[in-house]
mmCIF file with all atom_site columns, C-alpha atoms in Angstrom:
data_model
loop_
_atom_site.group_PDB
_atom_site.id
_atom_site.type_symbol
_atom_site.label_atom_id
_atom_site.label_alt_id
_atom_site.label_comp_id
_atom_site.label_asym_id
_atom_site.label_entity_id
_atom_site.label_seq_id
_atom_site.pdbx_PDB_ins_code
_atom_site.Cartn_x
_atom_site.Cartn_y
_atom_site.Cartn_z
_atom_site.occupancy
_atom_site.B_iso_or_equiv
_atom_site.pdbx_formal_charge
_atom_site.auth_seq_id
_atom_site.auth_comp_id
_atom_site.auth_asym_id
_atom_site.auth_atom_id
_atom_site.pdbx_PDB_model_num
ATOM 1   C CA . MET A 1 1   ? 0.452   10.219  25.820  1.00 46.00 ? 422 MET A CA 1
ATOM 2   C CA . LYS A 1 2   ? 2.452   7.230   24.891  1.00 49.00 ? 423 LYS A CA 1
ATOM 3   C CA . GLU A 1 3   ? 4.037   7.990   21.200  1.00 54.00 ? 424 GLU A CA 1
ATOM 4   C CA . LYS A 1 4   ? 2.748   5.545   18.613  1.00 58.00 ? 425 LYS A CA 1
ATOM 5   C CA . ALA A 1 5   ? 5.010   3.239   16.890  1.00 64.00 ? 426 ALA A CA 1
ATOM 6   C CA . ARG A 1 6   ? 6.171   4.306   13.333  1.00 81.00 ? 427 ARG A CA 1
ATOM 7   C CA . VAL A 1 7   ? 4.804   2.086   10.689  1.00 89.00 ? 428 VAL A CA 1
ATOM 8   C CA . ARG A 1 8   ? 6.868   1.902   7.218   1.00 92.00 ? 429 ARG A CA 1
ATOM 9   C CA . SER A 1 9   ? 5.318   1.684   3.971   1.00 92.00 ? 430 SER A CA 1
ATOM 10  C CA . VAL A 1 10  ? 6.158   1.356   0.224   1.00 91.00 ? 431 VAL A CA 1
ATOM 11  C CA . VAL A 1 11  ? 3.707   2.737   -1.953  1.00 89.00 ? 432 VAL A CA 1
ATOM 12  C CA . LEU A 1 12  ? 3.657   1.533   -5.788  1.00 86.00 ? 433 LEU A CA 1
ATOM 13  C CA . CYS A 1 13  ? 1.885   3.283   -8.401  1.00 79.00 ? 434 CYS A CA 1
ATOM 14  C CA . GLY A 1 14  ? 2.986   5.148   -11.567 1.00 71.00 ? 435 GLY A CA 1
ATOM 15  C CA . ALA A 1 15  ? 1.286   8.373   -11.164 1.00 72.00 ? 436 ALA A CA 1
ATOM 16  C CA . PRO A 1 16  ? 3.654   10.924  -9.308  1.00 73.00 ? 437 PRO A CA 1
ATOM 17  C CA . ARG A 1 17  ? 0.676   13.247  -8.275  1.00 72.00 ? 438 ARG A CA 1
ATOM 18  C CA . TRP A 1 18  ? -1.139  9.981   -6.660  1.00 74.00 ? 439 TRP A CA 1
ATOM 19  C CA . LEU A 1 19  ? 2.022   9.020   -4.711  1.00 79.00 ? 440 LEU A CA 1
ATOM 20  C CA . ASP A 1 20  ? 2.235   12.587  -2.989  1.00 81.00 ? 441 ASP A CA 1
ATOM 21  C CA . ALA A 1 21  ? -1.529  12.369  -2.079  1.00 79.00 ? 442 ALA A CA 1
ATOM 22  C CA . VAL A 1 22  ? -1.218  8.972   -0.444  1.00 81.00 ? 443 VAL A CA 1
ATOM 23  C CA . GLU A 1 23  ? 2.140   9.926   1.327   1.00 84.00 ? 444 GLU A CA 1
ATOM 24  C CA . ARG A 1 24  ? 0.323   13.171  2.728   1.00 82.00 ? 445 ARG A CA 1
ATOM 25  C CA . ALA A 1 25  ? -2.818  10.929  3.999   1.00 81.00 ? 446 ALA A CA 1
ATOM 26  C CA . LEU A 1 26  ? -0.395  8.574   5.784   1.00 83.00 ? 447 LEU A CA 1
ATOM 27  C CA . ALA A 1 27  ? 1.769   10.918  7.404   1.00 84.00 ? 448 ALA A CA 1
ATOM 28  C CA . PRO A 1 28  ? -0.731  12.028  10.143  1.00 82.00 ? 449 PRO A CA 1
ATOM 29  C CA . LEU A 1 29  ? -1.279  8.313   11.250  1.00 81.00 ? 450 LEU A CA 1
ATOM 30  C CA . GLY A 1 30  ? 2.358   7.844   11.725  1.00 85.00 ? 451 GLY A CA 1
ATOM 31  C CA . ILE A 1 31  ? 2.787   5.716   8.404   1.00 87.00 ? 452 ILE A CA 1
ATOM 32  C CA . GLU A 1 32  ? 6.143   6.887   6.987   1.00 91.00 ? 453 GLU A CA 1
ATOM 33  C CA . VAL A 1 33  ? 6.421   6.162   3.222   1.00 91.00 ? 454 VAL A CA 1
ATOM 34  C CA . VAL A 1 34  ? 9.920   4.550   2.805   1.00 93.00 ? 455 VAL A CA 1
ATOM 35  C CA . ALA A 1 35  ? 9.706   4.168   -0.933  1.00 92.00 ? 456 ALA A CA 1
ATOM 36  C CA . ARG A 1 36  ? 7.923   5.250   -3.627  1.00 88.00 ? 457 ARG A CA 1
ATOM 37  C CA . ARG A 1 37  ? 8.301   3.069   -6.863  1.00 76.00 ? 458 ARG A CA 1
ATOM 38  C CA . LEU A 1 38  ? 6.994   3.227   -10.454 1.00 66.00 ? 459 LEU A CA 1
ATOM 39  C CA . GLN A 1 39  ? 8.039   -0.250  -11.491 1.00 79.00 ? 460 GLN A CA 1
ATOM 40  C CA . LEU A 1 40  ? 7.618   -3.792  -9.923  1.00 79.00 ? 461 LEU A CA 1
ATOM 41  C CA . ALA A 1 41  ? 11.283  -4.859  -9.524  1.00 80.00 ? 462 ALA A CA 1
ATOM 42  C CA . GLN A 1 42  ? 12.215  -1.708  -7.829  1.00 83.00 ? 463 GLN A CA 1
ATOM 43  C CA . ALA A 1 43  ? 9.310   -2.267  -5.515  1.00 83.00 ? 464 ALA A CA 1
ATOM 44  C CA . LEU A 1 44  ? 10.593  -5.780  -4.709  1.00 85.00 ? 465 LEU A CA 1
ATOM 45  C CA . ALA A 1 45  ? 14.084  -4.374  -3.909  1.00 89.00 ? 466 ALA A CA 1
ATOM 46  C CA . ALA A 1 46  ? 12.346  -1.857  -1.674  1.00 91.00 ? 467 ALA A CA 1
ATOM 47  C CA . LEU A 1 47  ? 10.623  -4.367  0.239   1.00 91.00 ? 468 LEU A CA 1
ATOM 48  C CA . ASP A 1 48  ? 13.817  -6.325  0.898   1.00 91.00 ? 469 ASP A CA 1
ATOM 49  C CA . ARG A 1 49  ? 15.514  -3.282  1.740   1.00 93.00 ? 470 ARG A CA 1
ATOM 50  C CA . HIS A 1 50  ? 13.064  -1.533  4.207   1.00 93.00 ? 471 HIS A CA 1
ATOM 51  C CA . GLU A 1 51  ? 10.932  -4.452  5.458   1.00 93.00 ? 472 GLU A CA 1
ATOM 52  C CA . PRO A 1 52  ? 7.884   -2.324  5.525   1.00 93.00 ? 473 PRO A CA 1
ATOM 53  C CA . GLU A 1 53  ? 4.703   -3.304  7.353   1.00 92.00 ? 474 GLU A CA 1
ATOM 54  C CA . VAL A 1 54  ? 2.385   -2.275  4.622   1.00 91.00 ? 475 VAL A CA 1
ATOM 55  C CA . LEU A 1 55  ? 2.244   -2.250  0.870   1.00 90.00 ? 476 LEU A CA 1
ATOM 56  C CA . ILE A 1 56  ? 0.040   -0.041  -1.023  1.00 89.00 ? 477 ILE A CA 1
ATOM 57  C CA . ALA A 1 57  ? -0.051  -0.908  -4.449  1.00 86.00 ? 478 ALA A CA 1
ATOM 58  C CA . ALA A 1 58  ? -2.041  0.306   -7.527  1.00 83.00 ? 479 ALA A CA 1
ATOM 59  C CA . THR A 1 59  ? -2.021  -3.051  -9.900  1.00 76.00 ? 480 THR A CA 1
ATOM 60  C CA . ASP A 1 60  ? -4.173  -4.796  -12.116 1.00 68.00 ? 481 ASP A CA 1
ATOM 61  C CA . ALA A 1 61  ? -4.520  -8.236  -13.859 1.00 69.00 ? 482 ALA A CA 1
ATOM 62  C CA . ALA A 1 62  ? -1.909  -6.681  -16.550 1.00 66.00 ? 483 ALA A CA 1
ATOM 63  C CA . ASP A 1 63  ? 0.742   -6.340  -13.764 1.00 67.00 ? 484 ASP A CA 1
ATOM 64  C CA . GLY A 1 64  ? -0.119  -9.765  -12.758 1.00 66.00 ? 485 GLY A CA 1
ATOM 65  C CA . PHE A 1 65  ? -1.301  -10.564 -9.089  1.00 82.00 ? 486 PHE A CA 1
ATOM 66  C CA . ALA A 1 66  ? 1.645   -13.173 -8.726  1.00 83.00 ? 487 ALA A CA 1
ATOM 67  C CA . TRP A 1 67  ? 3.741   -10.095 -7.679  1.00 83.00 ? 488 TRP A CA 1
ATOM 68  C CA . VAL A 1 68  ? 1.522   -9.518  -4.815  1.00 86.00 ? 489 VAL A CA 1
ATOM 69  C CA . ARG A 1 69  ? 2.031   -13.353 -3.726  1.00 88.00 ? 490 ARG A CA 1
ATOM 70  C CA . ARG A 1 70  ? 5.720   -13.109 -4.174  1.00 88.00 ? 491 ARG A CA 1
ATOM 71  C CA . ALA A 1 71  ? 5.554   -9.839  -1.922  1.00 89.00 ? 492 ALA A CA 1
ATOM 72  C CA . ARG A 1 72  ? 3.755   -11.788 0.775   1.00 89.00 ? 493 ARG A CA 1
ATOM 73  C CA . GLU A 1 73  ? 6.274   -14.790 0.411   1.00 90.00 ? 494 GLU A CA 1
ATOM 74  C CA . ARG A 1 74  ? 9.150   -12.440 1.275   1.00 89.00 ? 495 ARG A CA 1
ATOM 75  C CA . LEU A 1 75  ? 7.359   -10.688 3.910   1.00 92.00 ? 496 LEU A CA 1
ATOM 76  C CA . PRO A 1 76  ? 4.653   -13.029 5.381   1.00 92.00 ? 497 PRO A CA 1
ATOM 77  C CA . ALA A 1 77  ? 3.402   -10.236 7.928   1.00 91.00 ? 498 ALA A CA 1
ATOM 78  C CA . LEU A 1 78  ? 3.133   -7.743  5.250   1.00 92.00 ? 499 LEU A CA 1
ATOM 79  C CA . LYS A 1 79  ? -0.264  -6.066  5.161   1.00 91.00 ? 500 LYS A CA 1
ATOM 80  C CA . VAL A 1 80  ? -0.883  -5.428  1.320   1.00 91.00 ? 501 VAL A CA 1
ATOM 81  C CA . ILE A 1 81  ? -3.701  -2.967  0.149   1.00 89.00 ? 502 ILE A CA 1
ATOM 82  C CA . ALA A 1 82  ? -4.066  -3.330  -3.510  1.00 87.00 ? 503 ALA A CA 1
ATOM 83  C CA . LEU A 1 83  ? -5.863  -0.516  -5.409  1.00 83.00 ? 504 LEU A CA 1
ATOM 84  C CA . VAL A 1 84  ? -7.491  -1.952  -8.447  1.00 85.00 ? 505 VAL A CA 1
ATOM 85  C CA . PRO A 1 85  ? -9.694  -0.913  -11.385 1.00 82.00 ? 506 PRO A CA 1
ATOM 86  C CA . SER A 1 86  ? -12.338 -3.625  -11.289 1.00 83.00 ? 507 SER A CA 1
ATOM 87  C CA . PRO A 1 87  ? -14.166 -6.083  -8.984  1.00 86.00 ? 508 PRO A CA 1
ATOM 88  C CA . GLU A 1 88  ? -12.624 -8.951  -10.787 1.00 88.00 ? 509 GLU A CA 1
ATOM 89  C CA . ASP A 1 89  ? -9.465  -7.720  -10.113 1.00 88.00 ? 510 ASP A CA 1
ATOM 90  C CA . ALA A 1 90  ? -10.103 -6.825  -6.739  1.00 88.00 ? 511 ALA A CA 1
ATOM 91  C CA . ALA A 1 91  ? -11.070 -10.728 -6.277  1.00 90.00 ? 512 ALA A CA 1
ATOM 92  C CA . SER A 1 92  ? -7.685  -11.676 -7.702  1.00 90.00 ? 513 SER A CA 1
ATOM 93  C CA . ALA A 1 93  ? -5.600  -9.344  -5.576  1.00 89.00 ? 514 ALA A CA 1
ATOM 94  C CA . LEU A 1 94  ? -7.383  -10.912 -2.566  1.00 91.00 ? 515 LEU A CA 1
ATOM 95  C CA . ASP A 1 95  ? -6.734  -14.571 -4.018  1.00 91.00 ? 516 ASP A CA 1
ATOM 96  C CA . ALA A 1 96  ? -3.074  -13.543 -4.387  1.00 90.00 ? 517 ALA A CA 1
ATOM 97  C CA . GLY A 1 97  ? -2.835  -12.427 -0.811  1.00 91.00 ? 518 GLY A CA 1
ATOM 98  C CA . ALA A 1 98  ? -3.746  -8.899  -0.682  1.00 91.00 ? 519 ALA A CA 1
ATOM 99  C CA . SER A 1 99  ? -5.281  -7.870  3.055   1.00 90.00 ? 520 SER A CA 1
ATOM 100 C CA . ALA A 1 100 ? -7.458  -5.576  1.106   1.00 89.00 ? 521 ALA A CA 1
ATOM 101 C CA . ALA A 1 101 ? -8.360  -4.185  -2.141  1.00 87.00 ? 522 ALA A CA 1
ATOM 102 C CA . ILE A 1 102 ? -9.956  -0.940  -3.022  1.00 83.00 ? 523 ILE A CA 1
ATOM 103 C CA . LEU A 1 103 ? -11.669 -0.113  -6.299  1.00 81.00 ? 524 LEU A CA 1
ATOM 104 C CA . THR A 1 104 ? -10.126 2.854   -7.758  1.00 76.00 ? 525 THR A CA 1
ATOM 105 C CA . PRO A 1 105 ? -11.588 3.810   -11.158 1.00 65.00 ? 526 PRO A CA 1
ATOM 106 C CA . GLU A 1 106 ? -9.613  5.864   -13.473 1.00 61.00 ? 527 GLU A CA 1
ATOM 107 C CA . GLY A 1 107 ? -9.314  9.284   -12.495 1.00 52.00 ? 528 GLY A CA 1
ATOM 108 C CA . GLN A 1 108 ? -10.401 8.904   -8.796  1.00 55.00 ? 529 GLN A CA 1
ATOM 109 C CA . ARG A 1 109 ? -6.862  8.094   -7.056  1.00 52.00 ? 530 ARG A CA 1
ATOM 110 C CA . ASP A 1 110 ? -6.591  11.265  -5.657  1.00 51.00 ? 531 ASP A CA 1
ATOM 111 C CA . LEU A 1 111 ? -9.860  10.301  -3.537  1.00 54.00 ? 532 LEU A CA 1
ATOM 112 C CA . VAL A 1 112 ? -8.378  6.897   -2.637  1.00 57.00 ? 533 VAL A CA 1
ATOM 113 C CA . ALA A 1 113 ? -5.749  8.311   -0.411  1.00 59.00 ? 534 ALA A CA 1
ATOM 114 C CA . LEU A 1 114 ? -8.371  9.267   2.185   1.00 55.00 ? 535 LEU A CA 1
ATOM 115 C CA . THR A 1 115 ? -9.994  5.458   1.340   1.00 60.00 ? 536 THR A CA 1
ATOM 116 C CA . VAL A 1 116 ? -6.502  4.106   2.230   1.00 63.00 ? 537 VAL A CA 1
ATOM 117 C CA . ARG A 1 117 ? -5.957  6.038   5.423   1.00 60.00 ? 538 ARG A CA 1
ATOM 118 C CA . GLU A 1 118 ? -9.242  5.223   6.503   1.00 59.00 ? 539 GLU A CA 1
ATOM 119 C CA . ALA A 1 119 ? -9.000  1.657   6.019   1.00 59.00 ? 540 ALA A CA 1
ATOM 120 C CA . TRP A 1 120 ? -5.338  1.144   7.696   1.00 57.00 ? 541 TRP A CA 1
ATOM 121 C CA . GLU A 1 121 ? -6.430  3.157   10.800  1.00 58.00 ? 542 GLU A CA 1
ATOM 122 C CA . VAL A 1 122 ? -9.264  0.750   11.485  1.00 53.00 ? 543 VAL A CA 1
ATOM 123 C CA . SER A 1 123 ? -7.407  -2.237  10.627  1.00 58.00 ? 544 SER A CA 1
ATOM 124 C CA . ASP A 1 124 ? -4.205  -1.802  12.953  1.00 56.00 ? 545 ASP A CA 1
ATOM 125 C CA . PRO A 1 125 ? -4.640  -2.482  16.396  1.00 53.00 ? 546 PRO A CA 1
ATOM 126 C CA . ARG A 1 126 ? -2.192  0.470   16.992  1.00 50.00 ? 547 ARG A CA 1
ATOM 127 C CA . PHE A 1 127 ? -4.873  3.000   16.205  1.00 45.00 ? 548 PHE A CA 1
ATOM 128 C CA . LEU A 1 128 ? -7.552  1.273   18.353  1.00 40.00 ? 549 LEU A CA 1
ATOM 129 C CA . GLY A 1 129 ? -6.474  3.348   21.701  1.00 38.00 ? 550 GLY A CA 1
#
């Protein structure tokens, strides 16, 4: 059986427990978390340093979706999965260049790890056989 290529990812979120859950969910898919960051400036530096294929970012209008746009400008092929608190924020994230937006009501971020895993698995051709 042919070994799947590793996929590099950066995960941006301020909740350490959630970061752990996402990392555990992605590992079986061959998605390596190369950087886990709590601040936007650190995450941008990690994007420059690691050039990942995917960015999973818990963000909202307060953080400014311009940040998503800047990340995509730096790495045009970057897939951005935005985890957002409202439908309005989902629309803004997609407008800013996110590949997908997943609603994550407060207190449910542990459940989102599975959703991210499923979304990535079906959207990446490396997982289609």
